[in-house]
JSON list of C-alpha atoms in Angstrom, two decimals:
[
{"chain": "A", "resi": 1, "resn": "ASN", "atom": "CA", "xyz": [-16.62, -5.22, -20.10]},
{"chain": "A", "resi": 2, "resn": "ALA", "atom": "CA", "xyz": [-13.18, -3.97, -21.08]},
{"chain": "A", "resi": 3, "resn": "GLY", "atom": "CA", "xyz": [-11.64, -5.73, -18.05]},
{"chain": "A", "resi": 4, "resn": "VAL", "atom": "CA", "xyz": [-8.38, -4.14, -16.90]},
{"chain": "A", "resi": 5, "resn": "THR", "atom": "CA", "xyz": [-7.04, -1.40, -19.16]},
{"chain": "A", "resi": 6, "resn": "GLN", "atom": "CA", "xyz": [-3.48, -0.13, -18.95]},
{"chain": "A", "resi": 7, "resn": "THR", "atom": "CA", "xyz": [-1.95, 2.83, -20.72]},
{"chain": "A", "resi": 8, "resn": "PRO", "atom": "CA", "xyz": [0.48, 3.43, -22.27]},
{"chain": "A", "resi": 9, "resn": "LYS", "atom": "CA", "xyz": [1.60, 0.11, -23.80]},
{"chain": "A", "resi": 10, "resn": "PHE", "atom": "CA", "xyz": [5.15, 1.33, -24.36]},
{"chain": "A", "resi": 11, "resn": "GLN", "atom": "CA", "xyz": [7.15, 4.19, -22.85]},
{"chain": "A", "resi": 12, "resn": "VAL", "atom": "CA", "xyz": [10.74, 5.39, -22.97]},
{"chain": "A", "resi": 13, "resn": "LEU", "atom": "CA", "xyz": [11.90, 7.73, -20.22]},
{"chain": "A", "resi": 14, "resn": "LYS", "atom": "CA", "xyz": [15.12, 9.50, -19.49]},
{"chain": "A", "resi": 15, "resn": "THR", "atom": "CA", "xyz": [16.74, 9.02, -16.10]},
{"chain": "A", "resi": 16, "resn": "GLY", "atom": "CA", "xyz": [15.20, 11.41, -13.59]},
{"chain": "A", "resi": 17, "resn": "GLN", "atom": "CA", "xyz": [11.94, 11.93, -15.44]},
{"chain": "A", "resi": 18, "resn": "SER", "atom": "CA", "xyz": [8.63, 11.17, -13.76]},
{"chain": "A", "resi": 19, "resn": "MET", "atom": "CA", "xyz": [5.53, 9.59, -15.23]},
{"chain": "A", "resi": 20, "resn": "THR", "atom": "CA", "xyz": [2.27, 7.90, -14.34]},
{"chain": "A", "resi": 21, "resn": "LEU", "atom": "CA", "xyz": [1.15, 4.50, -15.56]},
{"chain": "A", "resi": 22, "resn": "GLN", "atom": "CA", "xyz": [-2.60, 4.34, -15.79]},
{"chain": "A", "resi": 23, "resn": "CYS", "atom": "CA", "xyz": [-4.79, 1.39, -14.79]},
{"chain": "A", "resi": 24, "resn": "ALA", "atom": "CA", "xyz": [-8.57, 1.20, -14.89]},
{"chain": "A", "resi": 25, "resn": "GLN", "atom": "CA", "xyz": [-11.00, -1.66, -14.39]},
{"chain": "A", "resi": 26, "resn": "ASP", "atom": "CA", "xyz": [-14.73, -1.82, -15.04]},
{"chain": "A", "resi": 27, "resn": "MET", "atom": "CA", "xyz": [-15.54, -4.98, -13.08]},
{"chain": "A", "resi": 28, "resn": "ASN", "atom": "CA", "xyz": [-16.20, -3.24, -9.74]},
{"chain": "A", "resi": 29, "resn": "HIS", "atom": "CA", "xyz": [-13.26, -5.10, -8.21]},
{"chain": "A", "resi": 30, "resn": "GLU", "atom": "CA", "xyz": [-12.24, -3.86, -4.80]},
{"chain": "A", "resi": 31, "resn": "TYR", "atom": "CA", "xyz": [-8.69, -5.22, -4.96]},
{"chain": "A", "resi": 32, "resn": "MET", "atom": "CA", "xyz": [-6.08, -3.86, -7.35]},
{"chain": "A", "resi": 33, "resn": "SER", "atom": "CA", "xyz": [-2.33, -4.27, -7.54]},
{"chain": "A", "resi": 34, "resn": "TRP", "atom": "CA", "xyz": [0.76, -3.42, -9.53]},
{"chain": "A", "resi": 35, "resn": "TYR", "atom": "CA", "xyz": [3.44, -5.95, -10.43]},
{"chain": "A", "resi": 36, "resn": "ARG", "atom": "CA", "xyz": [6.68, -5.64, -12.28]},
{"chain": "A", "resi": 37, "resn": "GLN", "atom": "CA", "xyz": [8.02, -8.49, -14.39]},
{"chain": "A", "resi": 38, "resn": "ASP", "atom": "CA", "xyz": [11.73, -8.92, -14.98]},
{"chain": "A", "resi": 39, "resn": "PRO", "atom": "CA", "xyz": [13.44, -11.84, -16.75]},
{"chain": "A", "resi": 40, "resn": "GLY", "atom": "CA", "xyz": [14.04, -14.76, -14.39]},
{"chain": "A", "resi": 41, "resn": "MET", "atom": "CA", "xyz": [12.36, -13.01, -11.46]},
{"chain": "A", "resi": 42, "resn": "GLY", "atom": "CA", "xyz": [8.71, -13.67, -12.03]},
{"chain": "A", "resi": 43, "resn": "LEU", "atom": "CA", "xyz": [6.12, -11.13, -10.95]},
{"chain": "A", "resi": 44, "resn": "ARG", "atom": "CA", "xyz": [6.96, -8.94, -7.98]},
{"chain": "A", "resi": 45, "resn": "LEU", "atom": "CA", "xyz": [4.35, -6.94, -6.12]},
{"chain": "A", "resi": 46, "resn": "ILE", "atom": "CA", "xyz": [4.97, -3.18, -5.99]},
{"chain": "A", "resi": 47, "resn": "HIS", "atom": "CA", "xyz": [1.85, -1.75, -4.32]},
{"chain": "A", "resi": 48, "resn": "TYR", "atom": "CA", "xyz": [-1.70, -2.87, -3.79]},
{"chain": "A", "resi": 49, "resn": "SER", "atom": "CA", "xyz": [-5.07, -1.49, -2.74]},
{"chain": "A", "resi": 50, "resn": "VAL", "atom": "CA", "xyz": [-7.97, -3.16, -0.97]},
{"chain": "A", "resi": 51, "resn": "GLY", "atom": "CA", "xyz": [-10.43, -0.39, -1.83]},
{"chain": "A", "resi": 52, "resn": "ALA", "atom": "CA", "xyz": [-10.77, 3.30, -2.55]},
{"chain": "A", "resi": 53, "resn": "GLY", "atom": "CA", "xyz": [-8.58, 5.33, -0.21]},
{"chain": "A", "resi": 54, "resn": "ILE", "atom": "CA", "xyz": [-6.59, 2.30, 1.03]},
{"chain": "A", "resi": 55, "resn": "THR", "atom": "CA", "xyz": [-3.16, 1.35, -0.30]},
{"chain": "A", "resi": 56, "resn": "ASP", "atom": "CA", "xyz": [-0.18, -0.58, 1.01]},
{"chain": "A", "resi": 57, "resn": "GLN", "atom": "CA", "xyz": [3.32, -1.58, -0.01]},
{"chain": "A", "resi": 58, "resn": "GLY", "atom": "CA", "xyz": [4.31, -4.84, -1.64]},
{"chain": "A", "resi": 59, "resn": "GLU", "atom": "CA", "xyz": [7.72, -6.46, -2.06]},
{"chain": "A", "resi": 60, "resn": "VAL", "atom": "CA", "xyz": [9.43, -3.73, -4.12]},
{"chain": "A", "resi": 61, "resn": "PRO", "atom": "CA", "xyz": [7.77, -0.34, -3.40]},
{"chain": "A", "resi": 62, "resn": "ASN", "atom": "CA", "xyz": [10.80, 1.97, -3.48]},
{"chain": "A", "resi": 63, "resn": "GLY", "atom": "CA", "xyz": [10.65, 4.60, -6.21]},
{"chain": "A", "resi": 64, "resn": "TYR", "atom": "CA", "xyz": [6.92, 4.20, -6.80]},
{"chain": "A", "resi": 65, "resn": "ASN", "atom": "CA", "xyz": [3.80, 5.90, -5.44]},
{"chain": "A", "resi": 66, "resn": "VAL", "atom": "CA", "xyz": [0.16, 4.95, -5.75]},
{"chain": "A", "resi": 67, "resn": "SER", "atom": "CA", "xyz": [-3.22, 6.37, -4.84]},
{"chain": "A", "resi": 68, "resn": "ARG", "atom": "CA", "xyz": [-6.78, 5.04, -5.11]},
{"chain": "A", "resi": 69, "resn": "SER", "atom": "CA", "xyz": [-9.35, 7.80, -5.24]},
{"chain": "A", "resi": 70, "resn": "THR", "atom": "CA", "xyz": [-11.98, 5.67, -7.01]},
{"chain": "A", "resi": 71, "resn": "THR", "atom": "CA", "xyz": [-12.78, 1.97, -7.22]},
{"chain": "A", "resi": 72, "resn": "GLU", "atom": "CA", "xyz": [-12.03, 2.00, -10.95]},
{"chain": "A", "resi": 73, "resn": "ASP", "atom": "CA", "xyz": [-8.60, 3.64, -11.14]},
{"chain": "A", "resi": 74, "resn": "PHE", "atom": "CA", "xyz": [-5.23, 2.76, -9.63]},
{"chain": "A", "resi": 75, "resn": "PRO", "atom": "CA", "xyz": [-2.38, 4.80, -11.16]},
{"chain": "A", "resi": 76, "resn": "LEU", "atom": "CA", "xyz": [1.28, 4.04, -10.51]},
{"chain": "A", "resi": 77, "resn": "ARG", "atom": "CA", "xyz": [3.67, 6.98, -10.34]},
{"chain": "A", "resi": 78, "resn": "LEU", "atom": "CA", "xyz": [7.39, 6.79, -10.95]},
{"chain": "A", "resi": 79, "resn": "LEU", "atom": "CA", "xyz": [8.87, 9.70, -9.06]},
{"chain": "A", "resi": 80, "resn": "SER", "atom": "CA", "xyz": [12.36, 9.91, -10.61]},
{"chain": "A", "resi": 81, "resn": "ALA", "atom": "CA", "xyz": [12.95, 7.17, -13.15]},
{"chain": "A", "resi": 82, "resn": "ALA", "atom": "CA", "xyz": [16.08, 5.04, -12.90]},
{"chain": "A", "resi": 83, "resn": "PRO", "atom": "CA", "xyz": [17.46, 2.41, -15.33]},
{"chain": "A", "resi": 84, "resn": "SER", "atom": "CA", "xyz": [16.68, -0.24, -12.68]},
{"chain": "A", "resi": 85, "resn": "GLN", "atom": "CA", "xyz": [13.00, 0.49, -13.25]},
{"chain": "A", "resi": 86, "resn": "THR", "atom": "CA", "xyz": [13.19, -0.76, -16.81]},
{"chain": "A", "resi": 87, "resn": "SER", "atom": "CA", "xyz": [10.62, -3.56, -16.76]},
{"chain": "A", "resi": 88, "resn": "VAL", "atom": "CA", "xyz": [7.19, -4.69, -17.85]},
{"chain": "A", "resi": 89, "resn": "TYR", "atom": "CA", "xyz": [4.50, -3.45, -15.50]},
{"chain": "A", "resi": 90, "resn": "PHE", "atom": "CA", "xyz": [1.20, -5.25, -14.99]},
{"chain": "A", "resi": 91, "resn": "CYS", "atom": "CA", "xyz": [-1.86, -4.02, -13.20]},
{"chain": "A", "resi": 92, "resn": "ALA", "atom": "CA", "xyz": [-4.20, -6.68, -11.83]},
{"chain": "A", "resi": 93, "resn": "SER", "atom": "CA", "xyz": [-7.55, -6.71, -10.08]},
{"chain": "A", "resi": 94, "resn": "SER", "atom": "CA", "xyz": [-9.49, -9.25, -8.07]},
{"chain": "A", "resi": 95, "resn": "TYR", "atom": "CA", "xyz": [-13.08, -9.53, -6.96]},
{"chain": "A", "resi": 96, "resn": "ALA", "atom": "CA", "xyz": [-12.48, -10.11, -3.30]},
{"chain": "A", "resi": 97, "resn": "GLY", "atom": "CA", "xyz": [-8.83, -10.36, -2.39]},
{"chain": "A", "resi": 98, "resn": "ALA", "atom": "CA", "xyz": [-5.69, -12.40, -2.56]},
{"chain": "A", "resi": 99, "resn": "ASP", "atom": "CA", "xyz": [-7.54, -15.71, -2.42]},
{"chain": "A", "resi": 100, "resn": "TYR", "atom": "CA", "xyz": [-9.27, -15.21, -5.74]},
{"chain": "A", "resi": 101, "resn": "GLY", "atom": "CA", "xyz": [-7.93, -15.19, -9.25]},
{"chain": "A", "resi": 102, "resn": "TYR", "atom": "CA", "xyz": [-6.53, -12.03, -10.73]},
{"chain": "A", "resi": 103, "resn": "THR", "atom": "CA", "xyz": [-7.43, -10.37, -14.00]},
{"chain": "A", "resi": 104, "resn": "PHE", "atom": "CA", "xyz": [-4.35, -8.75, -15.49]},
{"chain": "A", "resi": 105, "resn": "GLY", "atom": "CA", "xyz": [-4.05, -5.77, -17.78]},
{"chain": "A", "resi": 106, "resn": "SER", "atom": "CA", "xyz": [-2.08, -6.05, -21.01]},
{"chain": "A", "resi": 107, "resn": "GLY", "atom": "CA", "xyz": [1.04, -4.51, -19.51]},
{"chain": "A", "resi": 108, "resn": "THR", "atom": "CA", "xyz": [3.26, -1.46, -20.01]},
{"chain": "A", "resi": 109, "resn": "ARG", "atom": "CA", "xyz": [6.78, -1.97, -21.31]},
{"chain": "A", "resi": 110, "resn": "LEU", "atom": "CA", "xyz": [8.93, 0.77, -19.78]},
{"chain": "A", "resi": 111, "resn": "THR", "atom": "CA", "xyz": [12.50, 1.55, -20.75]},
{"chain": "A", "resi": 112, "resn": "VAL", "atom": "CA", "xyz": [14.55, 4.05, -18.77]},
{"chain": "A", "resi": 113, "resn": "VAL", "atom": "CA", "xyz": [17.67, 5.31, -20.55]},
{"chain": "B", "resi": 1, "resn": "GLY", "atom": "CA", "xyz": [6.82, -13.68, 4.72]},
{"chain": "B", "resi": 2, "resn": "GLU", "atom": "CA", "xyz": [5.81, -16.17, 2.07]},
{"chain": "B", "resi": 3, "resn": "ASN", "atom": "CA", "xyz": [8.38, -17.54, -0.36]},
{"chain": "B", "resi": 4, "resn": "VAL", "atom": "CA", "xyz": [7.52, -19.65, -3.40]},
{"chain": "B", "resi": 5, "resn": "GLU", "atom": "CA", "xyz": [10.04, -21.77, -5.28]},
{"chain": "B", "resi": 6, "resn": "GLN", "atom": "CA", "xyz": [9.18, -23.12, -8.72]},
{"chain": "B", "resi": 7, "resn": "HIS", "atom": "CA", "xyz": [10.91, -25.89, -10.69]},
{"chain": "B", "resi": 8, "resn": "PRO", "atom": "CA", "xyz": [12.01, -26.48, -13.34]},
{"chain": "B", "resi": 9, "resn": "SER", "atom": "CA", "xyz": [12.77, -23.13, -14.92]},
{"chain": "B", "resi": 10, "resn": "THR", "atom": "CA", "xyz": [12.53, -24.64, -18.40]},
{"chain": "B", "resi": 11, "resn": "LEU", "atom": "CA", "xyz": [10.83, -27.81, -19.59]},
{"chain": "B", "resi": 12, "resn": "SER", "atom": "CA", "xyz": [10.72, -29.36, -23.05]},
{"chain": "B", "resi": 13, "resn": "VAL", "atom": "CA", "xyz": [8.33, -32.21, -23.85]},
{"chain": "B", "resi": 14, "resn": "GLN", "atom": "CA", "xyz": [7.24, -33.99, -26.99]},
{"chain": "B", "resi": 15, "resn": "GLU", "atom": "CA", "xyz": [3.72, -33.29, -28.20]},
{"chain": "B", "resi": 16, "resn": "GLY", "atom": "CA", "xyz": [1.35, -35.73, -26.56]},
{"chain": "B", "resi": 17, "resn": "ASP", "atom": "CA", "xyz": [3.53, -36.30, -23.50]},
{"chain": "B", "resi": 18, "resn": "SER", "atom": "CA", "xyz": [2.74, -35.02, -20.00]},
{"chain": "B", "resi": 19, "resn": "ALA", "atom": "CA", "xyz": [4.34, -32.06, -18.26]},
{"chain": "B", "resi": 20, "resn": "VAL", "atom": "CA", "xyz": [4.66, -31.49, -14.52]},
{"chain": "B", "resi": 21, "resn": "ILE", "atom": "CA", "xyz": [5.68, -28.24, -12.82]},
{"chain": "B", "resi": 22, "resn": "LYS", "atom": "CA", "xyz": [6.26, -28.12, -9.07]},
{"chain": "B", "resi": 23, "resn": "CYS", "atom": "CA", "xyz": [6.09, -25.30, -6.53]},
{"chain": "B", "resi": 24, "resn": "THR", "atom": "CA", "xyz": [7.02, -25.21, -2.87]},
{"chain": "B", "resi": 25, "resn": "TYR", "atom": "CA", "xyz": [5.75, -22.58, -0.46]},
{"chain": "B", "resi": 26, "resn": "SER", "atom": "CA", "xyz": [7.02, -21.56, 2.96]},
{"chain": "B", "resi": 27, "resn": "ASP", "atom": "CA", "xyz": [3.99, -20.16, 4.84]},
{"chain": "B", "resi": 28, "resn": "SER", "atom": "CA", "xyz": [1.90, -23.04, 6.21]},
{"chain": "B", "resi": 29, "resn": "ALA", "atom": "CA", "xyz": [-1.03, -20.61, 6.60]},
{"chain": "B", "resi": 30, "resn": "SER", "atom": "CA", "xyz": [-1.28, -20.09, 2.82]},
{"chain": "B", "resi": 31, "resn": "ASN", "atom": "CA", "xyz": [-4.67, -21.23, 1.61]},
{"chain": "B", "resi": 32, "resn": "TYR", "atom": "CA", "xyz": [-5.00, -20.42, -2.09]},
{"chain": "B", "resi": 33, "resn": "PHE", "atom": "CA", "xyz": [-2.78, -21.61, -4.93]},
{"chain": "B", "resi": 34, "resn": "PRO", "atom": "CA", "xyz": [-3.44, -20.34, -8.47]},
{"chain": "B", "resi": 35, "resn": "TRP", "atom": "CA", "xyz": [-1.61, -21.12, -11.69]},
{"chain": "B", "resi": 36, "resn": "TYR", "atom": "CA", "xyz": [-1.22, -18.61, -14.51]},
{"chain": "B", "resi": 37, "resn": "LYS", "atom": "CA", "xyz": [-0.23, -19.10, -18.14]},
{"chain": "B", "resi": 38, "resn": "GLN", "atom": "CA", "xyz": [1.57, -16.34, -20.00]},
{"chain": "B", "resi": 39, "resn": "GLU", "atom": "CA", "xyz": [2.05, -16.60, -23.73]},
{"chain": "B", "resi": 40, "resn": "LEU", "atom": "CA", "xyz": [4.85, -14.61, -25.36]},
{"chain": "B", "resi": 41, "resn": "GLY", "atom": "CA", "xyz": [4.12, -10.88, -25.18]},
{"chain": "B", "resi": 42, "resn": "LYS", "atom": "CA", "xyz": [0.75, -11.41, -23.51]},
{"chain": "B", "resi": 43, "resn": "ARG", "atom": "CA", "xyz": [-0.69, -10.93, -20.05]},
{"chain": "B", "resi": 44, "resn": "PRO", "atom": "CA", "xyz": [-0.78, -13.74, -17.46]},
{"chain": "B", "resi": 45, "resn": "GLN", "atom": "CA", "xyz": [-4.10, -15.58, -17.40]},
{"chain": "B", "resi": 46, "resn": "LEU", "atom": "CA", "xyz": [-5.51, -17.76, -14.65]},
{"chain": "B", "resi": 47, "resn": "ILE", "atom": "CA", "xyz": [-5.83, -21.36, -15.81]},
{"chain": "B", "resi": 48, "resn": "ILE", "atom": "CA", "xyz": [-6.59, -23.28, -12.63]},
{"chain": "B", "resi": 49, "resn": "ASP", "atom": "CA", "xyz": [-6.51, -22.81, -8.88]},
{"chain": "B", "resi": 50, "resn": "ILE", "atom": "CA", "xyz": [-6.87, -24.86, -5.72]},
{"chain": "B", "resi": 51, "resn": "ARG", "atom": "CA", "xyz": [-7.72, -24.08, -2.14]},
{"chain": "B", "resi": 52, "resn": "SER", "atom": "CA", "xyz": [-6.15, -25.62, 0.93]},
{"chain": "B", "resi": 53, "resn": "ASN", "atom": "CA", "xyz": [-9.18, -27.74, 1.78]},
{"chain": "B", "resi": 54, "resn": "VAL", "atom": "CA", "xyz": [-8.88, -29.66, -1.52]},
{"chain": "B", "resi": 55, "resn": "GLY", "atom": "CA", "xyz": [-6.18, -32.13, -2.52]},
{"chain": "B", "resi": 56, "resn": "GLU", "atom": "CA", "xyz": [-6.68, -32.21, -6.28]},
{"chain": "B", "resi": 57, "resn": "LYS", "atom": "CA", "xyz": [-8.59, -30.37, -8.97]},
{"chain": "B", "resi": 58, "resn": "LYS", "atom": "CA", "xyz": [-8.94, -31.15, -12.68]},
{"chain": "B", "resi": 59, "resn": "ASP", "atom": "CA", "xyz": [-10.07, -29.18, -15.70]},
{"chain": "B", "resi": 60, "resn": "GLN", "atom": "CA", "xyz": [-9.86, -31.17, -18.92]},
{"chain": "B", "resi": 61, "resn": "ARG", "atom": "CA", "xyz": [-6.14, -31.70, -19.64]},
{"chain": "B", "resi": 62, "resn": "ILE", "atom": "CA", "xyz": [-4.83, -29.76, -16.68]},
{"chain": "B", "resi": 63, "resn": "ALA", "atom": "CA", "xyz": [-4.83, -30.69, -13.01]},
{"chain": "B", "resi": 64, "resn": "VAL", "atom": "CA", "xyz": [-3.35, -29.32, -9.83]},
{"chain": "B", "resi": 65, "resn": "THR", "atom": "CA", "xyz": [-2.43, -31.33, -6.74]},
{"chain": "B", "resi": 66, "resn": "LEU", "atom": "CA", "xyz": [-1.70, -29.97, -3.28]},
{"chain": "B", "resi": 67, "resn": "ASN", "atom": "CA", "xyz": [0.28, -31.59, -0.47]},
{"chain": "B", "resi": 68, "resn": "LYS", "atom": "CA", "xyz": [-0.22, -29.39, 2.59]},
{"chain": "B", "resi": 69, "resn": "THR", "atom": "CA", "xyz": [2.04, -31.49, 4.81]},
{"chain": "B", "resi": 70, "resn": "ALA", "atom": "CA", "xyz": [4.99, -31.11, 2.45]},
{"chain": "B", "resi": 71, "resn": "LYS", "atom": "CA", "xyz": [3.92, -27.58, 1.46]},
{"chain": "B", "resi": 72, "resn": "HIS", "atom": "CA", "xyz": [4.09, -28.17, -2.25]},
{"chain": "B", "resi": 73, "resn": "PHE", "atom": "CA", "xyz": [1.68, -28.12, -5.17]},
{"chain": "B", "resi": 74, "resn": "SER", "atom": "CA", "xyz": [2.04, -29.19, -8.77]},
{"chain": "B", "resi": 75, "resn": "LEU", "atom": "CA", "xyz": [0.56, -28.46, -12.19]},
{"chain": "B", "resi": 76, "resn": "HIS", "atom": "CA", "xyz": [0.00, -31.44, -14.46]},
{"chain": "B", "resi": 77, "resn": "ILE", "atom": "CA", "xyz": [-0.69, -31.06, -18.18]},
{"chain": "B", "resi": 78, "resn": "THR", "atom": "CA", "xyz": [-1.56, -34.23, -20.06]},
{"chain": "B", "resi": 79, "resn": "GLU", "atom": "CA", "xyz": [-1.56, -34.81, -23.84]},
{"chain": "B", "resi": 80, "resn": "THR", "atom": "CA", "xyz": [0.43, -31.64, -24.40]},
{"chain": "B", "resi": 81, "resn": "GLN", "atom": "CA", "xyz": [-0.15, -29.63, -27.56]},
{"chain": "B", "resi": 82, "resn": "PRO", "atom": "CA", "xyz": [1.96, -26.91, -29.23]},
{"chain": "B", "resi": 83, "resn": "GLU", "atom": "CA", "xyz": [-0.45, -24.24, -27.94]},
{"chain": "B", "resi": 84, "resn": "ASP", "atom": "CA", "xyz": [0.49, -25.24, -24.38]},
{"chain": "B", "resi": 85, "resn": "SER", "atom": "CA", "xyz": [3.91, -23.65, -25.00]},
{"chain": "B", "resi": 86, "resn": "ALA", "atom": "CA", "xyz": [4.11, -20.67, -22.65]},
{"chain": "B", "resi": 87, "resn": "VAL", "atom": "CA", "xyz": [5.51, -19.54, -19.31]},
{"chain": "B", "resi": 88, "resn": "TYR", "atom": "CA", "xyz": [3.60, -20.89, -16.32]},
{"chain": "B", "resi": 89, "resn": "PHE", "atom": "CA", "xyz": [3.59, -19.18, -12.93]},
{"chain": "B", "resi": 90, "resn": "CYS", "atom": "CA", "xyz": [2.44, -20.58, -9.63]},
{"chain": "B", "resi": 91, "resn": "ALA", "atom": "CA", "xyz": [1.47, -18.38, -6.71]},
{"chain": "B", "resi": 92, "resn": "ALA", "atom": "CA", "xyz": [0.59, -18.73, -3.06]},
{"chain": "B", "resi": 93, "resn": "SER", "atom": "CA", "xyz": [-1.70, -16.51, -1.09]},
{"chain": "B", "resi": 94, "resn": "PRO", "atom": "CA", "xyz": [-1.76, -16.17, 2.69]},
{"chain": "B", "resi": 95, "resn": "PRO", "atom": "CA", "xyz": [-5.06, -16.31, 4.57]},
{"chain": "B", "resi": 96, "resn": "SER", "atom": "CA", "xyz": [-8.02, -14.08, 3.74]},
{"chain": "B", "resi": 97, "resn": "GLY", "atom": "CA", "xyz": [-7.65, -10.50, 4.76]},
{"chain": "B", "resi": 98, "resn": "THR", "atom": "CA", "xyz": [-4.29, -10.04, 3.12]},
{"chain": "B", "resi": 99, "resn": "TYR", "atom": "CA", "xyz": [-3.55, -9.24, -0.46]},
{"chain": "B", "resi": 100, "resn": "LYS", "atom": "CA", "xyz": [0.00, -10.35, -1.08]},
{"chain": "B", "resi": 101, "resn": "TYR", "atom": "CA", "xyz": [0.15, -13.00, -3.73]},
{"chain": "B", "resi": 102, "resn": "ILE", "atom": "CA", "xyz": [3.70, -14.25, -4.00]},
{"chain": "B", "resi": 103, "resn": "PHE", "atom": "CA", "xyz": [4.56, -15.67, -7.42]},
{"chain": "B", "resi": 104, "resn": "GLY", "atom": "CA", "xyz": [7.09, -18.29, -8.35]},
{"chain": "B", "resi": 105, "resn": "THR", "atom": "CA", "xyz": [9.76, -17.35, -10.89]},
{"chain": "B", "resi": 106, "resn": "GLY", "atom": "CA", "xyz": [8.06, -19.17, -13.75]},
{"chain": "B", "resi": 107, "resn": "THR", "atom": "CA", "xyz": [8.57, -22.25, -15.93]},
{"chain": "B", "resi": 108, "resn": "ARG", "atom": "CA", "xyz": [9.03, -21.94, -19.67]},
{"chain": "B", "resi": 109, "resn": "LEU", "atom": "CA", "xyz": [7.31, -24.93, -21.25]},
{"chain": "B", "resi": 110, "resn": "LYS", "atom": "CA", "xyz": [8.14, -25.87, -24.83]},
{"chain": "B", "resi": 111, "resn": "VAL", "atom": "CA", "xyz": [6.03, -28.50, -26.54]},
{"chain": "B", "resi": 112, "resn": "LEU", "atom": "CA", "xyz": [7.93, -29.97, -29.47]},
{"chain": "B", "resi": 113, "resn": "ALA", "atom": "CA", "xyz": [5.89, -31.06, -32.47]}
]
């Protein structure tokens, strides 16, 4: 098993550009989520999905879109990048929900200039 | 919604000493409390967790205690070693059926040789 795979590992965007962060898992986990990590602020939930076709907002959803067409993939789209979206982004998956441990991807370090 | 406070933000201990990190949560219905370790530049990894029907859980040198009345839980690391140096995050999860882990802001633990 590869676990949770995120691409790219690093990305630099100009303000206003759009891009998609990719996340895939091969563990047949129903639950997937996206977090952003900023210094001193821990991990904040952006969006999550409880299964294919079902997504919902987390704590900080503005400026981001998600979709879940398959169990394996959960891409995060930045619609119009802003410097405030400079962060490290982690995708995570869980076997059965928020009361089980997460497996995290290796992260994407995004810089918006 | 749930709020999780974590203290201290930084902690330095001598090798061989014990370290204790404390978290307080706000939602009395929360029922799952995981701890994650994140080494520099790496992804968070689950190290131990506890459910609300258990007061204490141990795994070798690490243990977690839960006080439901006071709504706080703690991570205890005994006989600390340099490889324990990392950032530790606590989290609290509301009852089954939801998917919104809320993380604490993290504790940077330094084990001094």
